[in-house]
């Protein structure tokens, strides 16, 4: 950011004012002064805890503080913990399936972007509503929708003679059911971003394409999609990170708190952050919990770096 | 999803921040004197907040220099917050303690032993049920005075019994009487079941039948699991058989709709519940005139789990003398009389008649009579760790995926490993 601004400043006004070395130092100082409040907040509330957590992941940390250095023991335990493996598989499956929200959001955004469509604001609000709703409230409502005996979904299915399952208590359906809620609650956010991305595409491209004889479908694939790829890249990075940190939705939907474990589908629902929560705050195994989140942090960094590498293949910047 | 990420980070951050900020908060210890002191008193039950405040005022009336600040933290966040505060040395002066958490706090030196004070002030501990005194004893030292108590009974739906012409439970009924009634009351086609073999509340379910079968959950020295004991397994099989025979909903159904909700919708005829359910059932439009309570059925022997909350003092309180005065007052007959009119059953023997009289529509004496054969709540230093294992392993027996012996044996192995680490 700072690089580009500086370059554009010097480019724009080279003749009028040649900044001296001292001026630039003062300017930089002001810059740091302005970001200091945010930087300080980040350092105190994010960076410091992360460093502390990293340290604690090499210790055995009691319920009330007081820790002893155990070296790599937590990580060795983590490597062979079947529960961690299971939670990792669930989390990654959820993340991959959750990516379906992106094409879905693009389609909806394209529909909303149709010229002359009436009531765009109403649709936009409708799609965006789940985003501003508390995840816990969403989870509670969906829990009832999915209820095997009294849920709305199974009531509707019974009208056509289908005996629906206990959606979130059945190991076969629990994770897909969770993914549906995840997509439903995130599609609105993605849609707004894609809509903005589409509206930023210059009209001239479409006019040129139309003159060349491209119909609406061809225009969508040849103009809209490629020019939307930077937006799609941003959305996919953000949603992968979000999915990997999934907690509140599954915490409430699987049976709220300690009873979640008695859900027969729990082995298919448990996420990495949920396991972290239980180790840190329920079973008082905090050093181990710290190792779990450090592993998750590494995974997030690795997957994000991987996405940045991959983007060269498919992202077009105008 | 994004919110969840931030929430997780925020929770963790706050916990760390709390521990960082309050690390230097130790106040110099003050002796009981004439200075004005405010004691913080933490509790988790919103329903009991008014009566706790009333008790605080009654205490201030007798000790004009000490005021009490009642701090409510709802159950969901109570232990997390208390742990963070205690880690930072800023725990409330006096707070509610329960059985499963007690040894963790006592063994880590977070709460103060009250042995000397009890001896010095000649507090008579025999006025409380013995299992409760034992529950709050660690390393031979007493750490708290019991505040209230609860026992378990069978809440039953009279109209479902009438509809199937099944006689109401007798006071001396047995497991086989219970099973017979459950069979007659069940009507799976209508979604009505004799009972619900709830997996998630061991206090109301498994621990009782394990004791009734002559088994045990944890050895008296707290070192060994009892889940591989054949009699303990019989106590578990009592429940898995009910599911197998379709006299209880299956685990999936109970995951979707909790047994309490099913009972309050007339889908369950017999619900094993605590004395704390009284206020709920008295208020609920469906249950208020349809249900009553009977003692737990007898297995090899008669048994019910007894539990109660105790008041304990923080080891780092700046006012240990005043805090003890308050705890002593809360454990007194005067306090129990106030509590009994509004709240749960007071632990002080002989003060419970007001509690029984409050709801003449239920046979509440049942819960008091049960104290005579009550068994202690099984705990150890890190109870939460094996409580989690109980759910992890027994879920497989409850779904029928594994025979109950096998699941219980696996649980015993896991629990023994956890106990060895304590």
Coordinates of N, CA, C and O in Angstrom, one line a residue, chain A residues 78-162:
Chain A
X78 N -0.2 -34.8 19.1 CA -1.1 -34.3 18.1 C -1.0 -35.1 16.8 O -2.0 -35.5 16.2
X79 N 0.2 -35.5 16.5 CA 0.4 -36.3 15.3 C -0.3 -37.6 15.3 O -0.7 -38.1 14.2
X80 N -0.5 -38.2 16.5 CA -1.1 -39.5 16.5 C -2.5 -39.5 17.1 O -3.0 -40.6 17.4
X81 N -3.0 -38.3 17.4 CA -4.3 -38.3 18.0 C -5.4 -38.5 17.0 O -5.6 -37.7 16.1
X82 N -6.1 -39.7 17.1 CA -7.1 -40.0 16.1 C -8.2 -38.9 16.0 O -8.8 -38.6 15.0
X83 N -8.5 -38.3 17.2 CA -9.5 -37.3 17.2 C -9.1 -36.0 16.4 O -10.0 -35.4 15.7
X84 N -7.8 -35.7 16.5 CA -7.4 -34.6 15.7 C -7.5 -34.9 14.2 O -7.9 -34.1 13.4
X85 N -7.1 -36.1 13.8 CA -7.2 -36.5 12.4 C -8.6 -36.4 11.9 O -8.9 -35.9 10.8
X86 N -9.5 -36.9 12.7 CA -10.9 -36.9 12.4 C -11.4 -35.5 12.2 O -12.1 -35.1 11.3
X87 N -11.0 -34.6 13.2 CA -11.5 -33.2 13.2 C -10.9 -32.5 11.9 O -11.6 -31.7 11.3
X88 N -9.7 -32.9 11.6 CA -9.1 -32.3 10.4 C -9.8 -32.7 9.1 O -10.1 -31.8 8.2
X89 N -10.1 -34.0 9.0 CA -10.9 -34.4 7.8 C -12.2 -33.7 7.7 O -12.6 -33.2 6.7
X90 N -12.9 -33.6 8.9 CA -14.2 -33.0 8.8 C -14.1 -31.5 8.4 O -14.8 -31.0 7.6
X91 N -13.1 -30.8 9.0 CA -12.9 -29.4 8.7 C -12.6 -29.2 7.2 O -13.1 -28.3 6.6
X92 N -11.7 -30.0 6.7 CA -11.3 -29.9 5.3 C -12.4 -30.2 4.4 O -12.7 -29.5 3.4
X93 N -13.2 -31.2 4.7 CA -14.4 -31.6 3.9 C -15.3 -30.4 3.9 O -15.8 -30.0 2.8
X94 N -15.6 -29.8 5.1 CA -16.5 -28.7 5.2 C -16.0 -27.5 4.3 O -16.7 -26.9 3.6
X95 N -14.6 -27.3 4.4 CA -14.0 -26.2 3.6 C -14.2 -26.4 2.1 O -14.6 -25.5 1.4
X96 N -13.9 -27.6 1.7 CA -14.0 -27.8 0.2 C -15.5 -27.7 -0.2 O -15.8 -27.0 -1.2
X97 N -16.4 -28.4 0.5 CA -17.8 -28.3 0.1 C -18.3 -26.8 0.2 O -19.1 -26.4 -0.6
X98 N -17.8 -26.1 1.2 CA -18.2 -24.7 1.4 C -17.8 -23.8 0.2 O -18.5 -22.8 0.0
X99 N -16.8 -24.2 -0.6 CA -16.4 -23.4 -1.7 C -17.5 -23.4 -2.8 O -17.5 -22.5 -3.6
X100 N -18.5 -24.3 -2.7 CA -19.6 -24.2 -3.6 C -20.4 -22.9 -3.5 O -21.1 -22.5 -4.4
X101 N -20.2 -22.3 -2.4 CA -20.9 -21.0 -2.2 C -20.4 -20.0 -3.2 O -21.2 -19.0 -3.6
X102 N -19.2 -20.1 -3.8 CA -18.7 -19.1 -4.7 C -19.4 -19.2 -6.0 O -19.9 -18.1 -6.5
X103 N -19.4 -20.3 -6.8 CA -20.2 -20.3 -8.0 C -21.6 -19.9 -7.8 O -22.2 -19.2 -8.6
X104 N -22.2 -20.4 -6.7 CA -23.6 -20.0 -6.4 C -23.8 -18.5 -6.3 O -24.7 -17.9 -6.8
X105 N -22.9 -17.9 -5.6 CA -22.9 -16.4 -5.4 C -22.7 -15.7 -6.7 O -23.4 -14.7 -7.0
X106 N -21.9 -16.3 -7.6 CA -21.6 -15.6 -8.9 C -22.9 -15.6 -9.7 O -23.3 -14.7 -10.3
X107 N -23.6 -16.8 -9.7 CA -24.8 -16.9 -10.5 C -25.9 -16.0 -10.0 O -26.5 -15.2 -10.7
X108 N -26.0 -15.9 -8.6 CA -27.0 -15.0 -8.1 C -26.7 -13.6 -8.4 O -27.5 -12.7 -8.7
X109 N -25.4 -13.3 -8.3 CA -25.0 -11.9 -8.5 C -25.2 -11.5 -10.0 O -25.7 -10.4 -10.3
X110 N -25.0 -12.5 -10.9 CA -25.2 -12.2 -12.3 C -26.7 -11.9 -12.6 O -27.1 -11.0 -13.3
X111 N -27.5 -12.7 -11.9 CA -29.0 -12.6 -12.1 C -29.4 -11.2 -11.5 O -30.2 -10.5 -12.2
X112 N -28.8 -10.8 -10.4 CA -29.2 -9.5 -9.8 C -28.6 -8.4 -10.6 O -29.1 -7.3 -10.6
X113 N -27.6 -8.6 -11.4 CA -27.0 -7.6 -12.2 C -27.7 -7.4 -13.5 O -27.3 -6.5 -14.3
X114 N -28.7 -8.2 -13.8 CA -29.4 -8.1 -15.1 C -30.0 -6.7 -15.2 O -30.5 -6.1 -14.3
X115 N -29.8 -6.1 -16.4 CA -30.3 -4.8 -16.6 C -31.8 -4.7 -16.5 O -32.5 -5.6 -17.0
X116 N -32.3 -3.7 -15.9 CA -33.7 -3.4 -15.8 C -34.4 -4.3 -14.8 O -35.7 -4.3 -14.7
X117 N -33.7 -5.1 -14.0 CA -34.4 -5.9 -12.9 C -34.9 -5.0 -11.9 O -34.3 -4.1 -11.4
X118 N -36.2 -5.3 -11.5 CA -36.8 -4.4 -10.5 C -36.7 -5.0 -9.1 O -36.6 -6.2 -8.9
X119 N -36.6 -4.2 -8.1 CA -36.5 -4.6 -6.7 C -35.2 -5.2 -6.4 O -35.1 -6.1 -5.5
X120 N -34.1 -4.8 -7.0 CA -32.8 -5.3 -6.7 C -32.4 -5.2 -5.2 O -31.9 -6.1 -4.6
X121 N -32.8 -4.0 -4.7 CA -32.5 -3.7 -3.3 C -33.2 -4.7 -2.4 O -32.6 -5.2 -1.4
X122 N -34.4 -5.1 -2.7 CA -35.1 -6.1 -1.9 C -34.4 -7.4 -1.9 O -34.1 -8.0 -0.8
X123 N -34.0 -7.9 -3.1 CA -33.3 -9.2 -3.2 C -31.9 -9.1 -2.4 O -31.6 -10.0 -1.7
X124 N -31.3 -8.0 -2.7 CA -30.0 -7.8 -2.0 C -30.1 -8.0 -0.5 O -29.3 -8.6 0.1
X125 N -31.1 -7.3 0.0 CA -31.3 -7.3 1.5 C -31.6 -8.8 1.9 O -31.1 -9.3 2.9
X126 N -32.5 -9.4 1.1 CA -32.9 -10.8 1.5 C -31.6 -11.7 1.6 O -31.5 -12.5 2.5
X127 N -30.8 -11.6 0.5 CA -29.6 -12.4 0.5 C -28.6 -12.1 1.6 O -27.9 -12.9 2.1
X128 N -28.6 -10.8 2.0 CA -27.6 -10.3 2.9 C -28.0 -10.6 4.4 O -27.2 -10.6 5.3
X129 N -29.3 -10.8 4.6 CA -29.9 -10.9 5.9 C -29.2 -12.0 6.8 O -28.8 -11.7 7.9
X130 N -28.9 -13.2 6.2 CA -28.2 -14.2 7.1 C -26.9 -13.7 7.5 O -26.4 -14.2 8.6
X131 N -26.2 -12.8 6.8 CA -24.9 -12.4 7.1 C -24.9 -11.5 8.4 O -24.0 -11.6 9.2
X132 N -25.9 -10.8 8.5 CA -26.0 -9.9 9.7 C -26.7 -10.5 10.9 O -26.9 -9.9 11.9
X133 N -27.2 -11.8 10.7 CA -27.8 -12.5 11.8 C -26.8 -13.2 12.6 O -25.8 -13.7 12.1
X134 N -27.0 -13.3 13.9 CA -26.0 -14.0 14.8 C -25.9 -15.4 14.4 O -27.0 -16.1 14.3
X135 N -24.7 -16.0 14.3 CA -24.6 -17.4 13.9 C -25.3 -18.3 14.9 O -25.8 -19.3 14.5
X136 N -25.3 -17.9 16.1 CA -26.0 -18.8 17.1 C -27.5 -18.9 16.9 O -28.1 -19.9 16.9
X137 N -28.0 -17.7 16.5 CA -29.5 -17.7 16.2 C -29.8 -18.5 15.0 O -30.7 -19.3 14.9
X138 N -28.9 -18.4 14.0 CA -29.0 -19.2 12.7 C -29.0 -20.7 13.1 O -29.8 -21.5 12.6
X139 N -28.0 -21.1 13.9 CA -27.9 -22.5 14.2 C -29.1 -23.0 15.0 O -29.5 -24.1 14.7
X140 N -29.6 -22.2 15.9 CA -30.8 -22.6 16.7 C -32.0 -22.9 15.7 O -32.7 -23.9 15.9
X141 N -32.2 -21.9 14.8 CA -33.3 -22.1 13.9 C -33.2 -23.3 13.0 O -34.1 -24.1 12.8
X142 N -32.0 -23.5 12.4 CA -31.7 -24.6 11.6 C -31.8 -25.9 12.3 O -32.2 -27.0 11.8
X143 N -31.4 -25.9 13.6 CA -31.6 -27.1 14.4 C -33.0 -27.6 14.4 O -33.3 -28.8 14.4
X144 N -33.9 -26.6 14.5 CA -35.3 -27.0 14.5 C -35.8 -27.4 13.2 O -36.6 -28.3 13.0
X145 N -35.3 -26.7 12.1 CA -35.7 -27.1 10.8 C -35.3 -28.6 10.5 O -36.0 -29.3 9.8
X146 N -34.1 -28.9 11.0 CA -33.6 -30.3 10.7 C -34.1 -31.3 11.7 O -33.8 -32.5 11.5
X147 N -34.9 -31.0 12.7 CA -35.3 -31.9 13.6 C -36.0 -33.1 12.9 O -36.9 -32.9 12.1
X148 N -35.7 -34.3 13.3 CA -36.1 -35.5 12.6 C -37.6 -35.7 12.8 O -38.3 -36.2 11.8
X149 N -38.2 -35.5 13.9 CA -39.6 -35.7 14.2 C -40.5 -34.5 14.0 O -41.7 -34.7 13.5
X150 N -40.0 -33.4 14.3 CA -40.9 -32.2 14.3 C -40.4 -31.1 13.4 O -41.0 -30.0 13.4
X151 N -39.3 -31.4 12.7 CA -38.7 -30.3 11.8 C -39.6 -30.0 10.6 O -40.2 -30.9 10.0
X152 N -39.5 -28.8 10.1 CA -40.2 -28.4 8.9 C -39.8 -29.2 7.7 O -40.7 -29.6 6.9
X153 N -38.5 -29.4 7.6 CA -38.1 -30.1 6.4 C -38.7 -31.5 6.2 O -39.2 -31.8 5.2
X154 N -38.7 -32.2 7.4 CA -39.3 -33.6 7.3 C -40.8 -33.5 7.2 O -41.4 -34.4 6.6
X155 N -41.4 -32.5 7.7 CA -42.9 -32.4 7.5 C -43.2 -32.2 6.1 O -44.1 -32.9 5.6
X156 N -42.4 -31.4 5.4 CA -42.7 -31.2 4.0 C -42.4 -32.5 3.2 O -43.2 -32.9 2.3
X157 N -41.3 -33.1 3.5 CA -40.9 -34.4 2.8 C -42.0 -35.4 3.0 O -42.3 -36.2 2.1
X158 N -42.6 -35.4 4.2 CA -43.6 -36.5 4.5 C -44.9 -36.3 3.6 O -45.6 -37.2 3.3
X159 N -45.1 -35.0 3.1 CA -46.2 -34.8 2.2 C -46.1 -35.5 0.9 O -47.1 -35.9 0.3
X160 N -44.8 -35.7 0.5 CA -44.6 -36.5 -0.7 C -44.2 -37.9 -0.4 O -43.6 -38.6 -1.2
X161 N -44.4 -38.3 0.8 CA -44.2 -39.7 1.2 C -42.8 -40.1 1.5 O -42.4 -41.3 1.5
X162 N -41.9 -39.1 1.8 CA -40.5 -39.4 2.1 C -40.4 -39.3 3.6 O -40.8 -38.4 4.3

